Amino acid sequence: MSNDILFLAEFSAGKAARSALELATGAAELASQSGGSAVALAYGAGAASGAAALGAHGAARAIVLGDEDQPAITYAPAAVAAARDGGLAVLAPATPNGRDLAAALVGSLDLPAFGPVRAARVVDGVLESEQATLQGSVITTARPAEGAPSPSVVLVLANTFTPAEGGSGSAEVSQAPEAGESALSRAAVAERHEADAKVVNLEEATVIVAGGRGVGGEDGFGPLRELAEALGGAVGASRAAADAGWIPYQLQIGQTGKVVKPSLYIGAGISGAIQHRVGMQTAEHVIAVNRDPDAPIGEFADLFVVGDLFQIIPALTEEIRRRKTASGGQG
Amino acid sequence: MKIVVCIKQVPATGADKRYTDEMRLDRVGVEAIINPLDEYAIEQALRLLDAGTADSVTYLSMGPDQASEALRRALAMGGHDAVLITDTALAGADEWTTAKVLAAALDKLAPDVALMGMASDDARGSLVPGAVAAMRDVPLLSYGSELTLADGEARVRRLSATGFDWIAAPLPVVATVTDQVGEPRYASLKGIMAAKRKPLETWSLSDLDLSPDSLHGAALTMVTATRAPEEKPPTERIENVPAPEAAVKIADWLEQRKLI
Ligand SMILES: Cc1cc2nc3c(=O)[nH]c(=O)nc-3n(C[C@H](O)[C@H](O)[C@H](O)COP(=O)(O)OP(=O)(O)OC[C@H]3O[C@@H](n4cnc5c(N)ncnc54)[C@H](O)[C@@H]3O)c2cc1C
Ligand SMILES: Nc1ncnc2c1ncn2[C@@H]1O[C@H](COP(=O)(O)O)[C@@H](O)[C@H]1O
């Protein structure tokens, strides 16, 4: 059994997902503790040509599972073949695709599963991880049981690791070993419906301005969009706003939406229901704007601004623009 | 067409929860409910039953004795019968063990569709469905905002990066659905009365030809420590000031933290 740290590296439309870069750096960090190498399991459109570049972020090797634009779960047999040879852990992004593949590894190879975790380290040759449970009220530390098989499968939240930049290394690329027959590869895209407008990937945003029912309608998101632009961020939403059709579901934050960990989250017209909170509570800084002084979000925000969002958000946008211009656009 | 809906009993959302000295969730005295996301799986199954696409809906749960309450509640919403897998050897089961046990039970029940929620409130891994699919070697169709069944094939409508896809696979499958399938129905009084007479079987590990040994005790993982999260500084408040003044204060706050 090796001490390698494997990680799932998703590609789409010719590009590595940000999670792939984060996990490359995280895997390299853990591999330096375990005395092994960081190994990418790369899949999706662009994986074959893009895998080597993961070396710049920490990957020593990359195994290409496949290069097609097809459901991630269909790469499970190849991932299983690649992980069968061992390693200490497989890191997977805590996204729907990452979870599907992680689950397939757990079920196919009878592996211990962890996460979604917010920290990991190698202690005495085993991977130990930290997870927030019970709606964030308790942090648990977990490790494989005595004699449990390896690798451990670990779901990792976005922004747990910061991608190392500026590296020039190139990962040594190989093809996945021959995979056995598996029903998991039988899922196929029957129909594809693209939206007209491009939707940002919220998991990759470092600043998020989120709107809820208090925004009042599609147009109400206008001022939020302007603030997001001034801050170089993206717009997100509560389920209430997505359910109302004011904003695409891809931008929903929460238990059944995206789990985000930006450096700044600003919530406007969002009450802070538990299902929303679990999607954003690990943001580094939380500002809430709500006209109800008793809104639950006021209990866990770092800065709680009581007032009408339609007055406060535009005023803030203007103030930020003013300061940026004053400092010569350096921000 | 036969559907088995896997439901988990979990502590009520927002209930006061803690860990025991054995590093397990203390379930004593905590109100228990059907995992809220599993109610959407129930709703999806019952819609297929209402439409005549499905002929039978069975509920399956692994948990302590009192998880039978969750099964009765599901039966009150609709459906035909239920199976509870309970065994003292399963205390402290993790996701691998849960999947192993559910997979064995599903082998016995042999449904066309094993329908699950997208995540459980307490574990939040969304790993059980995919692990079950891998163990049973059937396709996984996950995160559906709708599930359809026709011509020996199942399809889910799933959000993509920019729009949505329909993803298809031949039956039998494991499928999971999200809270976008439509609001779960309430149990009617008639439904609650009827549920009392619906069959509910209880199985133990031996009924599934599983032993504690084959389950590695009850878990491949262990919790070694629990602690409170890092203390956050108390919330700062800005109130009762005109918007332009509030804006200056917020911008100062952001600047102090190098966020602008
Ligand atoms: C199984 C399940 C899963 C769920 N998953 C999610 C999820 O992933 N994400 C999610 O967000 N929710 C989720 N929910 C829904 C969640 O429970 C809440 O209903 C939802 O988050 C509420 O959205 P909101 O805060 O926008 O609306 P509300 O709770 O209605 O809050 C609106 C807020 O806006 C304020 N407001 C109104 N007008 C103004 C104004 N002019 N200026 C300032 N403030 C104003 C009000 O004071 C209020 O606090 C889920 C629910 C269930 C049952
Ligand atoms: N103990 C259990 N009994 C029945 N179904 C379960 C159990 N645990 C998990 N599931 C199913 O698996 C789904 C995902 O759970 P999880 O992987 O724990 O997030 C749930 O929504 C349930 O449908």
JSON list of N, CA and C in Angstrom, two decimals, chain A residues 97 99-100 103 110 118 130 135-137 139-143 145-146 183 187-188 190-195 239 250 255-256 293 301-302 304 306 323, chain B residues 17 96 121 124-125 127 131 137 142 158 160 162-166 168 179 216 220 222 224-227 229-230 235-238 248 251-252 255:
[
{"chain": "A", "resi": 97, "resn": "ASN", "atom": "N", "xyz": [-21.21, 15.88, -8.58]},
{"chain": "A", "resi": 97, "resn": "ASN", "atom": "CA", "xyz": [-20.38, 14.92, -9.33]},
{"chain": "A", "resi": 97, "resn": "ASN", "atom": "C", "xyz": [-19.33, 14.26, -8.45]},
{"chain": "A", "resi": 99, "resn": "ARG", "atom": "N", "xyz": [-19.42, 13.79, -5.26]},
{"chain": "A", "resi": 99, "resn": "ARG", "atom": "CA", "xyz": [-20.05, 12.87, -4.32]},
{"chain": "A", "resi": 99, "resn": "ARG", "atom": "C", "xyz": [-20.45, 11.57, -5.01]},
{"chain": "A", "resi": 100, "resn": "ASP", "atom": "N", "xyz": [-20.96, 11.68, -6.24]},
{"chain": "A", "resi": 100, "resn": "ASP", "atom": "CA", "xyz": [-21.35, 10.47, -6.97]},
{"chain": "A", "resi": 100, "resn": "ASP", "atom": "C", "xyz": [-20.16, 9.54, -7.15]},
{"chain": "A", "resi": 103, "resn": "ALA", "atom": "N", "xyz": [-18.92, 8.10, -3.81]},
{"chain": "A", "resi": 103, "resn": "ALA", "atom": "CA", "xyz": [-19.82, 7.05, -3.35]},
{"chain": "A", "resi": 103, "resn": "ALA", "atom": "C", "xyz": [-19.56, 5.74, -4.09]},
{"chain": "A", "resi": 110, "resn": "ASP", "atom": "N", "xyz": [-15.37, -0.99, -0.86]},
{"chain": "A", "resi": 110, "resn": "ASP", "atom": "CA", "xyz": [-15.62, -1.09, 0.58]},
{"chain": "A", "resi": 110, "resn": "ASP", "atom": "C", "xyz": [-14.66, -0.20, 1.37]},
{"chain": "A", "resi": 118, "resn": "ARG", "atom": "N", "xyz": [-13.66, 20.08, 6.44]},
{"chain": "A", "resi": 118, "resn": "ARG", "atom": "CA", "xyz": [-13.14, 21.44, 6.30]},
{"chain": "A", "resi": 118, "resn": "ARG", "atom": "C", "xyz": [-11.67, 21.52, 6.65]},
{"chain": "A", "resi": 130, "resn": "GLU", "atom": "N", "xyz": [-11.59, 16.83, 9.80]},
{"chain": "A", "resi": 130, "resn": "GLU", "atom": "CA", "xyz": [-12.52, 17.57, 10.66]},
{"chain": "A", "resi": 130, "resn": "GLU", "atom": "C", "xyz": [-13.76, 17.94, 9.89]},
{"chain": "A", "resi": 135, "resn": "GLN", "atom": "N", "xyz": [-25.55, 21.03, 12.24]},
{"chain": "A", "resi": 135, "resn": "GLN", "atom": "CA", "xyz": [-25.75, 22.40, 11.78]},
{"chain": "A", "resi": 135, "resn": "GLN", "atom": "C", "xyz": [-24.62, 23.32, 12.23]},
{"chain": "A", "resi": 136, "resn": "GLY", "atom": "N", "xyz": [-23.41, 22.79, 12.26]},
{"chain": "A", "resi": 136, "resn": "GLY", "atom": "CA", "xyz": [-22.26, 23.63, 12.55]},
{"chain": "A", "resi": 136, "resn": "GLY", "atom": "C", "xyz": [-22.00, 23.86, 14.03]},
{"chain": "A", "resi": 137, "resn": "SER", "atom": "N", "xyz": [-22.79, 23.21, 14.89]},
{"chain": "A", "resi": 137, "resn": "SER", "atom": "CA", "xyz": [-22.63, 23.47, 16.32]},
{"chain": "A", "resi": 137, "resn": "SER", "atom": "C", "xyz": [-21.53, 22.61, 16.95]},
{"chain": "A", "resi": 139, "resn": "ILE", "atom": "N", "xyz": [-17.76, 20.38, 16.02]},
{"chain": "A", "resi": 139, "resn": "ILE", "atom": "CA", "xyz": [-16.74, 19.96, 15.08]},
{"chain": "A", "resi": 139, "resn": "ILE", "atom": "C", "xyz": [-16.26, 18.58, 15.51]},
{"chain": "A", "resi": 140, "resn": "THR", "atom": "N", "xyz": [-16.36, 17.59, 14.61]},
{"chain": "A", "resi": 140, "resn": "THR", "atom": "CA", "xyz": [-15.90, 16.25, 14.96]},
{"chain": "A", "resi": 140, "resn": "THR", "atom": "C", "xyz": [-14.60, 15.95, 14.22]},
{"chain": "A", "resi": 141, "resn": "THR", "atom": "N", "xyz": [-13.74, 15.17, 14.87]},
{"chain": "A", "resi": 141, "resn": "THR", "atom": "CA", "xyz": [-12.53, 14.67, 14.22]},
{"chain": "A", "resi": 141, "resn": "THR", "atom": "C", "xyz": [-12.75, 13.18, 13.99]},
{"chain": "A", "resi": 142, "resn": "ALA", "atom": "N", "xyz": [-12.44, 12.71, 12.79]},
{"chain": "A", "resi": 142, "resn": "ALA", "atom": "CA", "xyz": [-12.68, 11.30, 12.50]},
{"chain": "A", "resi": 142, "resn": "ALA", "atom": "C", "xyz": [-11.48, 10.70, 11.77]},
{"chain": "A", "resi": 143, "resn": "ARG", "atom": "N", "xyz": [-11.34, 9.38, 11.91]},
{"chain": "A", "resi": 143, "resn": "ARG", "atom": "CA", "xyz": [-10.29, 8.65, 11.20]},
{"chain": "A", "resi": 143, "resn": "ARG", "atom": "C", "xyz": [-10.80, 7.25, 10.89]},
{"chain": "A", "resi": 145, "resn": "ALA", "atom": "N", "xyz": [-11.44, 3.33, 11.08]},
{"chain": "A", "resi": 145, "resn": "ALA", "atom": "CA", "xyz": [-11.42, 2.38, 12.18]},
{"chain": "A", "resi": 145, "resn": "ALA", "atom": "C", "xyz": [-10.20, 1.47, 12.02]},
{"chain": "A", "resi": 146, "resn": "GLU", "atom": "N", "xyz": [-9.77, 0.91, 13.12]},
{"chain": "A", "resi": 146, "resn": "GLU", "atom": "CA", "xyz": [-8.65, -0.03, 13.12]},
{"chain": "A", "resi": 146, "resn": "GLU", "atom": "C", "xyz": [-8.87, -1.10, 12.05]},
{"chain": "A", "resi": 183, "resn": "ALA", "atom": "N", "xyz": [-22.34, -1.56, -14.28]},
{"chain": "A", "resi": 183, "resn": "ALA", "atom": "CA", "xyz": [-23.61, -0.92, -14.64]},
{"chain": "A", "resi": 183, "resn": "ALA", "atom": "C", "xyz": [-23.53, 0.60, -14.45]},
{"chain": "A", "resi": 187, "resn": "ALA", "atom": "N", "xyz": [-25.30, 5.13, -17.39]},
{"chain": "A", "resi": 187, "resn": "ALA", "atom": "CA", "xyz": [-26.09, 6.37, -17.40]},
{"chain": "A", "resi": 187, "resn": "ALA", "atom": "C", "xyz": [-25.61, 7.24, -18.56]},
{"chain": "A", "resi": 188, "resn": "ALA", "atom": "N", "xyz": [-26.55, 7.82, -19.29]},
{"chain": "A", "resi": 188, "resn": "ALA", "atom": "CA", "xyz": [-26.16, 8.63, -20.44]},
{"chain": "A", "resi": 188, "resn": "ALA", "atom": "C", "xyz": [-27.05, 9.85, -20.56]},
{"chain": "A", "resi": 190, "resn": "ALA", "atom": "N", "xyz": [-29.55, 11.98, -22.20]},
{"chain": "A", "resi": 190, "resn": "ALA", "atom": "CA", "xyz": [-30.55, 11.75, -23.24]},
{"chain": "A", "resi": 190, "resn": "ALA", "atom": "C", "xyz": [-30.93, 13.07, -23.91]},
{"chain": "A", "resi": 191, "resn": "GLU", "atom": "N", "xyz": [-30.95, 14.13, -23.12]},
{"chain": "A", "resi": 191, "resn": "GLU", "atom": "CA", "xyz": [-31.30, 15.46, -23.65]},
{"chain": "A", "resi": 191, "resn": "GLU", "atom": "C", "xyz": [-30.49, 16.50, -22.91]},
{"chain": "A", "resi": 192, "resn": "ARG", "atom": "N", "xyz": [-30.10, 17.52, -23.63]},
{"chain": "A", "resi": 192, "resn": "ARG", "atom": "CA", "xyz": [-29.35, 18.61, -23.00]},
{"chain": "A", "resi": 192, "resn": "ARG", "atom": "C", "xyz": [-30.07, 19.92, -23.28]},
{"chain": "A", "resi": 193, "resn": "HIS", "atom": "N", "xyz": [-30.33, 20.69, -22.24]},
{"chain": "A", "resi": 193, "resn": "HIS", "atom": "CA", "xyz": [-30.99, 21.99, -22.41]},
{"chain": "A", "resi": 193, "resn": "HIS", "atom": "C", "xyz": [-30.09, 23.07, -21.84]},
{"chain": "A", "resi": 194, "resn": "GLU", "atom": "N", "xyz": [-29.54, 23.87, -22.70]},
{"chain": "A", "resi": 194, "resn": "GLU", "atom": "CA", "xyz": [-28.65, 24.95, -22.24]},
{"chain": "A", "resi": 194, "resn": "GLU", "atom": "C", "xyz": [-29.47, 26.21, -22.01]},
{"chain": "A", "resi": 195, "resn": "ALA", "atom": "N", "xyz": [-29.12, 26.96, -20.97]},
{"chain": "A", "resi": 195, "resn": "ALA", "atom": "CA", "xyz": [-29.76, 28.26, -20.76]},
{"chain": "A", "resi": 195, "resn": "ALA", "atom": "C", "xyz": [-29.16, 29.26, -21.73]},
{"chain": "A", "resi": 239, "resn": "ARG", "atom": "N", "xyz": [-33.31, 29.79, -1.51]},
{"chain": "A", "resi": 239, "resn": "ARG", "atom": "CA", "xyz": [-34.22, 28.95, -2.27]},
{"chain": "A", "resi": 239, "resn": "ARG", "atom": "C", "xyz": [-35.51, 29.71, -2.58]},
{"chain": "A", "resi": 250, "resn": "GLN", "atom": "N", "xyz": [-29.08, 27.30, -10.30]},
{"chain": "A", "resi": 250, "resn": "GLN", "atom": "CA", "xyz": [-27.64, 27.13, -10.17]},
{"chain": "A", "resi": 250, "resn": "GLN", "atom": "C", "xyz": [-27.04, 28.09, -9.15]},
{"chain": "A", "resi": 255, "resn": "GLN", "atom": "N", "xyz": [-28.53, 23.91, 1.71]},
{"chain": "A", "resi": 255, "resn": "GLN", "atom": "CA", "xyz": [-28.52, 22.45, 1.81]},
{"chain": "A", "resi": 255, "resn": "GLN", "atom": "C", "xyz": [-28.76, 21.79, 0.47]},
{"chain": "A", "resi": 256, "resn": "THR", "atom": "N", "xyz": [-29.72, 22.31, -0.29]},
{"chain": "A", "resi": 256, "resn": "THR", "atom": "CA", "xyz": [-30.02, 21.69, -1.58]},
{"chain": "A", "resi": 256, "resn": "THR", "atom": "C", "xyz": [-29.51, 22.56, -2.73]},
{"chain": "A", "resi": 293, "resn": "PRO", "atom": "N", "xyz": [-34.96, 43.65, 12.68]},
{"chain": "A", "resi": 293, "resn": "PRO", "atom": "CA", "xyz": [-33.84, 43.59, 13.64]},
{"chain": "A", "resi": 293, "resn": "PRO", "atom": "C", "xyz": [-33.72, 42.23, 14.32]},
{"chain": "A", "resi": 301, "resn": "ALA", "atom": "N", "xyz": [-24.36, 36.51, 11.73]},
{"chain": "A", "resi": 301, "resn": "ALA", "atom": "CA", "xyz": [-23.57, 37.37, 10.83]},
{"chain": "A", "resi": 301, "resn": "ALA", "atom": "C", "xyz": [-22.45, 38.03, 11.63]},
{"chain": "A", "resi": 302, "resn": "ASP", "atom": "N", "xyz": [-21.36, 38.40, 10.95]},
{"chain": "A", "resi": 302, "resn": "ASP", "atom": "CA", "xyz": [-20.31, 39.15, 11.63]},
{"chain": "A", "resi": 302, "resn": "ASP", "atom": "C", "xyz": [-20.72, 40.62, 11.74]},
{"chain": "A", "resi": 304, "resn": "PHE", "atom": "N", "xyz": [-24.21, 42.96, 11.10]},
{"chain": "A", "resi": 304, "resn": "PHE", "atom": "CA", "xyz": [-25.64, 42.94, 10.82]},
{"chain": "A", "resi": 304, "resn": "PHE", "atom": "C", "xyz": [-26.12, 44.38, 10.62]},
{"chain": "A", "resi": 306, "resn": "VAL", "atom": "N", "xyz": [-29.17, 46.68, 9.96]},
{"chain": "A", "resi": 306, "resn": "VAL", "atom": "CA", "xyz": [-30.63, 46.71, 10.00]},
{"chain": "A", "resi": 306, "resn": "VAL", "atom": "C", "xyz": [-31.11, 47.86, 9.14]},
{"chain": "A", "resi": 323, "resn": "ARG", "atom": "N", "xyz": [-14.54, 55.02, -3.30]},
{"chain": "A", "resi": 323, "resn": "ARG", "atom": "CA", "xyz": [-13.23, 54.74, -2.69]},
{"chain": "A", "resi": 323, "resn": "ARG", "atom": "C", "xyz": [-12.27, 54.16, -3.71]},
{"chain": "B", "resi": 17, "resn": "LYS", "atom": "N", "xyz": [-29.11, 19.10, 19.80]},
{"chain": "B", "resi": 17, "resn": "LYS", "atom": "CA", "xyz": [-28.48, 17.79, 19.67]},
{"chain": "B", "resi": 17, "resn": "LYS", "atom": "C", "xyz": [-27.08, 17.80, 20.26]},
{"chain": "B", "resi": 96, "resn": "TRP", "atom": "N", "xyz": [-20.82, 3.54, 4.91]},
{"chain": "B", "resi": 96, "resn": "TRP", "atom": "CA", "xyz": [-20.51, 2.27, 4.24]},
{"chain": "B", "resi": 96, "resn": "TRP", "atom": "C", "xyz": [-21.41, 1.15, 4.77]},
{"chain": "B", "resi": 121, "resn": "ASP", "atom": "N", "xyz": [-30.08, 14.66, 6.67]},
{"chain": "B", "resi": 121, "resn": "ASP", "atom": "CA", "xyz": [-29.87, 15.87, 7.46]},
{"chain": "B", "resi": 121, "resn": "ASP", "atom": "C", "xyz": [-28.68, 15.74, 8.41]},
{"chain": "B", "resi": 124, "resn": "ARG", "atom": "N", "xyz": [-25.25, 14.08, 5.89]},
{"chain": "B", "resi": 124, "resn": "ARG", "atom": "CA", "xyz": [-25.00, 15.07, 4.83]},
{"chain": "B", "resi": 124, "resn": "ARG", "atom": "C", "xyz": [-23.91, 14.69, 3.84]},
{"chain": "B", "resi": 125, "resn": "GLY", "atom": "N", "xyz": [-23.67, 13.40, 3.67]},
{"chain": "B", "resi": 125, "resn": "GLY", "atom": "CA", "xyz": [-22.62, 13.00, 2.75]},
{"chain": "B", "resi": 125, "resn": "GLY", "atom": "C", "xyz": [-23.14, 12.77, 1.34]},
{"chain": "B", "resi": 127, "resn": "LEU", "atom": "N", "xyz": [-23.72, 10.00, 0.18]},
{"chain": "B", "resi": 127, "resn": "LEU", "atom": "CA", "xyz": [-22.88, 8.91, -0.30]},
{"chain": "B", "resi": 127, "resn": "LEU", "atom": "C", "xyz": [-23.59, 7.57, -0.31]},
{"chain": "B", "resi": 131, "resn": "ALA", "atom": "N", "xyz": [-23.15, 4.48, -3.16]},
{"chain": "B", "resi": 131, "resn": "ALA", "atom": "CA", "xyz": [-22.49, 3.28, -2.65]},
{"chain": "B", "resi": 131, "resn": "ALA", "atom": "C", "xyz": [-23.40, 2.06, -2.83]},
{"chain": "B", "resi": 137, "resn": "ASP", "atom": "N", "xyz": [-24.37, -3.13, -8.28]},
{"chain": "B", "resi": 137, "resn": "ASP", "atom": "CA", "xyz": [-24.04, -3.03, -9.70]},
{"chain": "B", "resi": 137, "resn": "ASP", "atom": "C", "xyz": [-25.26, -2.68, -10.55]},
{"chain": "B", "resi": 142, "resn": "SER", "atom": "N", "xyz": [-28.74, 10.47, -10.20]},
{"chain": "B", "resi": 142, "resn": "SER", "atom": "CA", "xyz": [-28.77, 11.25, -8.97]},
{"chain": "B", "resi": 142, "resn": "SER", "atom": "C", "xyz": [-29.26, 12.68, -9.19]},
{"chain": "B", "resi": 158, "resn": "ARG", "atom": "N", "xyz": [-31.80, 16.72, -14.38]},
{"chain": "B", "resi": 158, "resn": "ARG", "atom": "CA", "xyz": [-30.76, 17.16, -13.45]},
{"chain": "B", "resi": 158, "resn": "ARG", "atom": "C", "xyz": [-30.17, 18.50, -13.88]},
{"chain": "B", "resi": 160, "resn": "SER", "atom": "N", "xyz": [-27.63, 21.21, -14.80]},
{"chain": "B", "resi": 160, "resn": "SER", "atom": "CA", "xyz": [-26.27, 21.18, -15.32]},
{"chain": "B", "resi": 160, "resn": "SER", "atom": "C", "xyz": [-25.61, 22.52, -15.01]},
{"chain": "B", "resi": 162, "resn": "THR", "atom": "N", "xyz": [-25.18, 25.13, -16.70]},
{"chain": "B", "resi": 162, "resn": "THR", "atom": "CA", "xyz": [-25.93, 26.31, -17.13]},
{"chain": "B", "resi": 162, "resn": "THR", "atom": "C", "xyz": [-27.42, 26.06, -17.32]},
{"chain": "B", "resi": 163, "resn": "GLY", "atom": "N", "xyz": [-27.81, 24.85, -17.63]},
{"chain": "B", "resi": 163, "resn": "GLY", "atom": "CA", "xyz": [-29.22, 24.57, -17.85]},
{"chain": "B", "resi": 163, "resn": "GLY", "atom": "C", "xyz": [-29.59, 23.29, -17.13]},
{"chain": "B", "resi": 164, "resn": "PHE", "atom": "N", "xyz": [-30.19, 22.34, -17.85]},
{"chain": "B", "resi": 164, "resn": "PHE", "atom": "CA", "xyz": [-30.46, 21.04, -17.25]},
{"chain": "B", "resi": 164, "resn": "PHE", "atom": "C", "xyz": [-30.35, 19.94, -18.28]},
{"chain": "B", "resi": 165, "resn": "ASP", "atom": "N", "xyz": [-30.11, 18.72, -17.82]},
{"chain": "B", "resi": 165, "resn": "ASP", "atom": "CA", "xyz": [-30.02, 17.55, -18.68]},
{"chain": "B", "resi": 165, "resn": "ASP", "atom": "C", "xyz": [-31.09, 16.54, -18.26]},
{"chain": "B", "resi": 166, "resn": "TRP", "atom": "N", "xyz": [-31.48, 15.70, -19.19]},
{"chain": "B", "resi": 166, "resn": "TRP", "atom": "CA", "xyz": [-32.21, 14.48, -18.84]},
{"chain": "B", "resi": 166, "resn": "TRP", "atom": "C", "xyz": [-31.19, 13.35, -18.93]},
{"chain": "B", "resi": 168, "resn": "ALA", "atom": "N", "xyz": [-30.47, 9.28, -18.57]},
{"chain": "B", "resi": 168, "resn": "ALA", "atom": "CA", "xyz": [-31.24, 8.05, -18.68]},
{"chain": "B", "resi": 168, "resn": "ALA", "atom": "C", "xyz": [-30.38, 6.83, -18.36]},
{"chain": "B", "resi": 179, "resn": "ASP", "atom": "N", "xyz": [-35.29, 18.61, -3.63]},
{"chain": "B", "resi": 179, "resn": "ASP", "atom": "CA", "xyz": [-36.49, 19.29, -3.15]},
{"chain": "B", "resi": 179, "resn": "ASP", "atom": "C", "xyz": [-37.23, 20.01, -4.27]},
{"chain": "B", "resi": 216, "resn": "HIS", "atom": "N", "xyz": [-17.58, -5.32, 9.66]},
{"chain": "B", "resi": 216, "resn": "HIS", "atom": "CA", "xyz": [-16.43, -4.66, 10.29]},
{"chain": "B", "resi": 216, "resn": "HIS", "atom": "C", "xyz": [-16.87, -3.96, 11.57]},
{"chain": "B", "resi": 220, "resn": "LEU", "atom": "N", "xyz": [-16.55, 1.58, 9.30]},
{"chain": "B", "resi": 220, "resn": "LEU", "atom": "CA", "xyz": [-15.15, 1.66, 8.84]},
{"chain": "B", "resi": 220, "resn": "LEU", "atom": "C", "xyz": [-14.51, 2.95, 9.32]},
{"chain": "B", "resi": 222, "resn": "MET", "atom": "N", "xyz": [-14.31, 6.12, 12.54]},
{"chain": "B", "resi": 222, "resn": "MET", "atom": "CA", "xyz": [-14.64, 6.42, 13.93]},
{"chain": "B", "resi": 222, "resn": "MET", "atom": "C", "xyz": [-14.39, 7.88, 14.24]},
{"chain": "B", "resi": 224, "resn": "THR", "atom": "N", "xyz": [-13.11, 10.48, 16.75]},
{"chain": "B", "resi": 224, "resn": "THR", "atom": "CA", "xyz": [-12.16, 10.41, 17.87]},
{"chain": "B", "resi": 224, "resn": "THR", "atom": "C", "xyz": [-12.29, 11.58, 18.83]},
{"chain": "B", "resi": 225, "resn": "ALA", "atom": "N", "xyz": [-12.87, 12.67, 18.37]},
{"chain": "B", "resi": 225, "resn": "ALA", "atom": "CA", "xyz": [-13.01, 13.82, 19.26]},
{"chain": "B", "resi": 225, "resn": "ALA", "atom": "C", "xyz": [-14.11, 14.74, 18.77]},
{"chain": "B", "resi": 226, "resn": "THR", "atom": "N", "xyz": [-14.72, 15.47, 19.68]},
{"chain": "B", "resi": 226, "resn": "THR", "atom": "CA", "xyz": [-15.67, 16.51, 19.31]},
{"chain": "B", "resi": 226, "resn": "THR", "atom": "C", "xyz": [-15.28, 17.77, 20.05]},
{"chain": "B", "resi": 227, "resn": "ARG", "atom": "N", "xyz": [-15.55, 18.88, 19.43]},
{"chain": "B", "resi": 227, "resn": "ARG", "atom": "CA", "xyz": [-15.29, 20.16, 20.12]},
{"chain": "B", "resi": 227, "resn": "ARG", "atom": "C", "xyz": [-16.24, 21.22, 19.59]},
{"chain": "B", "resi": 229, "resn": "PRO", "atom": "N", "xyz": [-17.12, 24.77, 17.85]},
{"chain": "B", "resi": 229, "resn": "PRO", "atom": "CA", "xyz": [-16.45, 25.53, 16.78]},
{"chain": "B", "resi": 229, "resn": "PRO", "atom": "C", "xyz": [-15.69, 26.73, 17.37]},
{"chain": "B", "resi": 230, "resn": "GLU", "atom": "N", "xyz": [-14.76, 27.27, 16.58]},
{"chain": "B", "resi": 230, "resn": "GLU", "atom": "CA", "xyz": [-14.02, 28.44, 17.02]},
{"chain": "B", "resi": 230, "resn": "GLU", "atom": "C", "xyz": [-15.00, 29.53, 17.45]},
{"chain": "B", "resi": 235, "resn": "THR", "atom": "N", "xyz": [-21.58, 39.53, 16.96]},
{"chain": "B", "resi": 235, "resn": "THR", "atom": "CA", "xyz": [-22.05, 40.28, 15.80]},
{"chain": "B", "resi": 235, "resn": "THR", "atom": "C", "xyz": [-21.99, 41.78, 16.05]},
{"chain": "B", "resi": 236, "resn": "GLU", "atom": "N", "xyz": [-21.43, 42.51, 15.11]},
{"chain": "B", "resi": 236, "resn": "GLU", "atom": "CA", "xyz": [-21.48, 43.97, 15.18]},
{"chain": "B", "resi": 236, "resn": "GLU", "atom": "C", "xyz": [-22.75, 44.42, 14.49]},
{"chain": "B", "resi": 237, "resn": "ARG", "atom": "N", "xyz": [-23.37, 45.46, 15.00]},
{"chain": "B", "resi": 237, "resn": "ARG", "atom": "CA", "xyz": [-24.63, 45.91, 14.41]},
{"chain": "B", "resi": 237, "resn": "ARG", "atom": "C", "xyz": [-24.54, 47.36, 13.95]},
{"chain": "B", "resi": 238, "resn": "ILE", "atom": "N", "xyz": [-25.16, 47.61, 12.82]},
{"chain": "B", "resi": 238, "resn": "ILE", "atom": "CA", "xyz": [-25.33, 48.98, 12.36]},
{"chain": "B", "resi": 238, "resn": "ILE", "atom": "C", "xyz": [-26.82, 49.20, 12.23]},
{"chain": "B", "resi": 248, "resn": "VAL", "atom": "N", "xyz": [-21.00, 54.07, 4.62]},
{"chain": "B", "resi": 248, "resn": "VAL", "atom": "CA", "xyz": [-19.63, 54.44, 5.00]},
{"chain": "B", "resi": 248, "resn": "VAL", "atom": "C", "xyz": [-19.11, 53.48, 6.06]},
{"chain": "B", "resi": 251, "resn": "ALA", "atom": "N", "xyz": [-18.32, 50.12, 4.50]},
{"chain": "B", "resi": 251, "resn": "ALA", "atom": "CA", "xyz": [-17.10, 50.21, 3.69]},
{"chain": "B", "resi": 251, "resn": "ALA", "atom": "C", "xyz": [-15.86, 50.26, 4.61]},
{"chain": "B", "resi": 252, "resn": "ASP", "atom": "N", "xyz": [-15.96, 50.98, 5.72]},
{"chain": "B", "resi": 252, "resn": "ASP", "atom": "CA", "xyz": [-14.85, 51.01, 6.68]},
{"chain": "B", "resi": 252, "resn": "ASP", "atom": "C", "xyz": [-14.56, 49.60, 7.21]},
{"chain": "B", "resi": 255, "resn": "GLU", "atom": "N", "xyz": [-12.85, 47.63, 4.65]},
{"chain": "B", "resi": 255, "resn": "GLU", "atom": "CA", "xyz": [-11.48, 48.09, 4.44]},
{"chain": "B", "resi": 255, "resn": "GLU", "atom": "C", "xyz": [-10.56, 47.59, 5.55]}
]
